[in-house]
Amino acid sequence: MPCLFVLLLVVTSGCNQKPVDFVSNQLLSFRMERELREDLGGRSIEVANALRFAFGTPDLPKWPDILVESSRYHSLTDQKSLARASGPVGRNFDLVEVGLFRKQCAQCHGISGDGFGPTAALLDPYPRDFRRGTFKFKNAFYGTRPSVEDLIQTITFGVPGTSMPAMANLKRSKHYADDIPILARYVRFLAIRGEVERELMMDTIRDLDSEDVLFDTNLQETSPEAFKNGLRRINEVIIRVADRWMLSDGLKESQSQSPFNAFVARHDFAKSDLNSDSKSMAGNLFQESLESGRALFEGSIAACAQCHGKDGTGDPKWKDYDEWTKDWTIRAGINPMARAEWKPLKQLGLLKPVAAFPRNLTLQAYRGIPTIDNLPISDSSLHDSLPEKASAEETSSREDAPVLKHAKSSSRLAILRAVLNGIEGSPMPAAALAASTDGGLRDEQIMDLVRFVESLSNSTNSAPALTGGKAAGLAVLMGAGQ
Amino acid sequence: MSDYTASNFSAAVSGGKWVHRWSWAVALTIFPLIWVGGLVTTQDAGMAVPDWPGTYGYNMFAYPVSAWVYGPFDLMVEHGHRLLGSLAGFLVICLCIAAWIDEPRRWVRWLCVGLLAAIVAQGLLGGARVVFDARTLAMIHGCTGPLVFALAAAVVTVTSSWWKRDDKVLVSRGWFAWMTVGLFLATVVQLALGAQLRHIQPWASPGFFTSLVHTHLTMALLVLVMAIVVLAVSSTEQYRDLQGIRGLRLGIFGLLVVQILLGCGTWIANYALPLAGSAPILSRYTIEIQGYWESWIVTGHQATGSLIIVSALVFALRVWRQTKTTQQFDLSISHRPTQ
Ligand code: HEM
């Protein structure tokens, strides 16, 4: 009887052994169909075939030939990482483990990196959709792609307060020590693939006449000229996308662009924290700095209070959506607040639109965990106060290494990075700086602002008192937690 | 307890002591086997050894110990699971031999053979999962594992001297006895749902997973309610004299409470805390892959689940041993003088 039941369950739900393939971005087709007012069914099949031709399948992914052929993209097109990260989970006969992405990540991020894995609907925030190329937590500046080191950092330490797990434990054993950089490179692969799909759908097909075919393997024989033309178009997009990622590779260019990197290199500010500042700053300087910070926080240039509220707890009335949600709602002419409008899109892969709330800054909990390892700083004391570095080359096999160490001291860095670089994809902007904008913030003002934000969560300081029942609830919870 | 006499003790089935002992050995091997099997799933180590029945081309039993123990953790777990499974199979063979020599009841002998068949099938299923690299087979293997465990526990129960003694005060069967069966079946359904959760395919839709989670939660509530009802009814006047269920029913209840806590822990270990924005402690929490406690909690939820199934089955068996339908009552009363 129970066995029968189990069998029934299996037959009814378990046995959908579809061939594994990357999923097409149906929401994108939907948006473009609305925009261009034409049926794009045929085009999206062409795009899907083109992508399969260029990038392979989840079981057998490959880098597009055009990238492999050029030595410029050498650091990008690492076939070994692809082979290890893709495919079904298991070990080969040579004992090499494969399928790392499906083992650790796909249940949330989806097999295509579309953030639509089975668990996605139950998580808040939703798992990242890599296909936009947009990442929140990185030393690289707003608008640029994360470096591999940025991705490694996220994967190693996770994103606190979200479902994104820390993989640091993998580094405990020499058998798994390479896994994190491999996964980071696979994330980059999925993102590039997704971006190519995006640009093909959003730009390339616009320029095509209705009789032009973007991609069809049959053309190779019937009309080699047309095939070549299509391929040229596709390769142009691939190169464009890859170049964007190459900018952050090797860090040289992105470093000089990133205000955060530049700031940390210019000042010792990151070395210290609020407590030592309060002792080391003479006279009223510390108090004045906090006051100036508060004024900036509430003022119109930084305008932090506009979103985070004057007390830093986050303005509950302030409602906006992140870029991933806006892509398929507001920008596709769908009102994210009207259930009847977005509901039909769920079949295409839309998750219920959820507002991206400004962070409650009184919690002293930051999701970004920056390091400055990648920066040209040779100050070991600074390094000591930071979470253990997660470099691509490091293959540590120290079994008892304290790999997961969320240093409190890094909260200053997290705030600093959020202010200077912004949090791309979320509504959190990068501050306007004096160096680039008239009336922007000067370095000292940035320091004041960061100190003030730190003080919001530091009860031992003359921080503005938390107000009302919220404070009581917080105190109770904090008491319960300690 | 006090009312059995020398005469009805002698009426009990004699012999079979060794059968009982071997059945204990089997059950006590299967429980850790369930843990290690759970660890295989937790670590996603099902394909850590790509071949079967061999291990990397070696005969399974000849695979070098050093390569096993000092190898990657997933390989260690998977190979260990195979070795432990073989041990369990070996013990069941011993059990069958003992049963054939020492067990007078024919149906018990065949029950032992049934257990052997079940454990062989379980092993073959595990092998097929590797050979065909099929997650669906892994899920069935995960569902039937606890059922094999339950079958072993049934053998332990029916070969015990308590079972064989004829000193029972028989009470009327009625819906309560059926409720105990219902509780057992509900835990099995709950297990099957849990196994679907654990073996979800990465391309399954969020809608499917979400409804699985909701069903698993609803079923947890149902199991809890059924357990409370069974607990309450079994302490009423009518069933007060039933033997061997007092400790067991508390055990089931305790296990359920632990299980629900472990279930919540499993959720947190896998998918993070709800309400992360409400307090510093919550918002600083990061899930860890392959964390030590995380592995214990997730695997423990699965192992405790199988323990609940087993307890529910033993409970039902013991209740049924001491109840009779009204028909049987009439028969036994009318036959008693001539017995
Ligand atoms: C009556 C109580 C429950 C029973 C008997 C039970 C049983 C089980 C079993 C046996 C499994 C593993 C199946 C397998 O791997 O073969 C499982 C998985 C699971 N259960 Fe429960 N469960 C109960 C309550 C709960 C509750 C209250 C939660 C709370 C959220 C929960 C969450 C889960 C989750 C998340 C999994 C999947 C674990 C994974 O993905 O590794 N369970 N359950």
CSV table of C-alpha atoms and ligand atoms in Angstrom, one decimal, chain B residues 41-42 139 142-143 146 187 190-199 213 216-217 219-221 223-224 256 259-264 266-267 270-271 298 301-303 305-306 308-309, ligand 1:
chain,number,residue,atom,x,y,z
B,41,THR,CA,21.5,13.3,-0.1
B,42,THR,CA,22.5,16.3,2.1
B,139,MET,CA,14.1,9.7,-4.6
B,142,GLY,CA,15.0,7.6,-0.3
B,143,CYS,CA,11.4,6.7,0.2
B,146,PRO,CA,12.6,4.0,5.8
B,187,THR,CA,3.9,9.5,8.2
B,190,GLN,CA,4.9,12.8,4.8
B,191,LEU,CA,8.1,11.0,4.1
B,192,ALA,CA,7.3,10.8,0.4
B,193,LEU,CA,6.6,14.5,0.3
B,194,GLY,CA,9.9,15.2,2.1
B,195,ALA,CA,11.8,13.1,-0.3
B,196,GLN,CA,10.4,15.0,-3.2
B,197,LEU,CA,11.5,18.2,-1.5
B,198,ARG,CA,15.0,16.9,-1.0
B,199,HIS,CA,15.4,15.4,-4.5
B,213,VAL,CA,6.4,22.8,0.7
B,216,HIS,CA,4.5,19.0,3.5
B,217,LEU,CA,3.6,21.6,6.1
B,219,MET,CA,0.7,17.1,6.3
B,220,ALA,CA,2.9,17.8,9.3
B,221,LEU,CA,0.0,19.5,11.0
B,223,VAL,CA,0.2,14.0,11.5
B,224,LEU,CA,0.5,16.0,14.7
B,256,LEU,CA,7.1,14.7,16.4
B,259,GLN,CA,10.8,16.6,14.1
B,260,ILE,CA,8.9,19.8,13.6
B,261,LEU,CA,11.7,21.8,15.3
B,262,LEU,CA,14.2,20.0,13.0
B,263,GLY,CA,12.0,20.8,10.0
B,264,CYS,CA,12.1,24.5,10.9
B,266,THR,CA,16.1,22.5,8.0
B,267,TRP,CA,14.4,25.3,6.4
B,270,ASN,CA,18.8,25.6,3.6
B,271,TYR,CA,16.9,28.7,2.8
B,298,VAL,CA,19.0,18.5,7.7
B,301,HIS,CA,15.2,15.7,10.1
B,302,GLN,CA,15.2,12.9,7.6
B,303,ALA,CA,16.5,10.3,10.1
B,305,GLY,CA,11.3,11.1,10.1
B,306,SER,CA,12.1,7.4,9.5
B,308,ILE,CA,8.6,8.3,13.5
B,309,ILE,CA,7.5,5.9,10.7
C,1,HEM,C1,5.3,15.5,11.1
C,1,HEM,C2,6.4,16.1,10.9
C,1,HEM,C3,7.3,15.9,9.8
C,1,HEM,C4,7.8,14.7,9.2
C,1,HEM,C5,7.4,13.3,9.6
C,1,HEM,C6,8.7,15.0,8.2
C,1,HEM,C7,9.4,14.1,7.4
C,1,HEM,C8,10.4,14.4,6.5
C,1,HEM,C9,11.2,13.5,5.9
C,1,HEM,C10,11.3,12.0,6.2
C,1,HEM,C11,12.0,14.2,5.0
C,1,HEM,C12,13.2,13.6,4.2
C,1,HEM,C13,12.8,12.7,3.1
C,1,HEM,C14,13.9,12.0,2.4
C,1,HEM,O1,15.0,12.6,2.3
C,1,HEM,O2,13.8,10.9,2.0
C,1,HEM,C15,11.7,15.6,5.1
C,1,HEM,C16,12.2,16.6,4.4
C,1,HEM,C17,12.0,18.0,4.6
C,1,HEM,N1,11.1,18.5,5.6
C,1,HEM,FE1,9.9,17.5,6.8
C,1,HEM,N2,8.8,16.4,8.1
C,1,HEM,C18,8.0,16.9,9.1
C,1,HEM,C19,7.7,18.3,9.4
C,1,HEM,C20,8.4,19.3,8.7
C,1,HEM,C21,8.2,20.7,9.1
C,1,HEM,C22,7.3,21.3,10.2
C,1,HEM,C23,9.0,21.4,8.2
C,1,HEM,C24,9.2,22.9,8.3
C,1,HEM,C25,9.5,23.7,7.4
C,1,HEM,C26,9.7,20.5,7.3
C,1,HEM,C27,10.6,20.8,6.3
C,1,HEM,C28,11.3,19.9,5.5
C,1,HEM,C29,12.2,20.2,4.5
C,1,HEM,C30,12.6,21.7,4.1
C,1,HEM,C31,12.6,19.0,3.9
C,1,HEM,C32,13.6,18.9,2.8
C,1,HEM,C33,15.0,18.8,3.3
C,1,HEM,C34,16.1,19.0,2.2
C,1,HEM,O3,15.8,19.7,1.2
C,1,HEM,O4,17.2,18.6,2.4
C,1,HEM,N3,9.3,19.2,7.7
C,1,HEM,N4,10.6,15.7,6.0
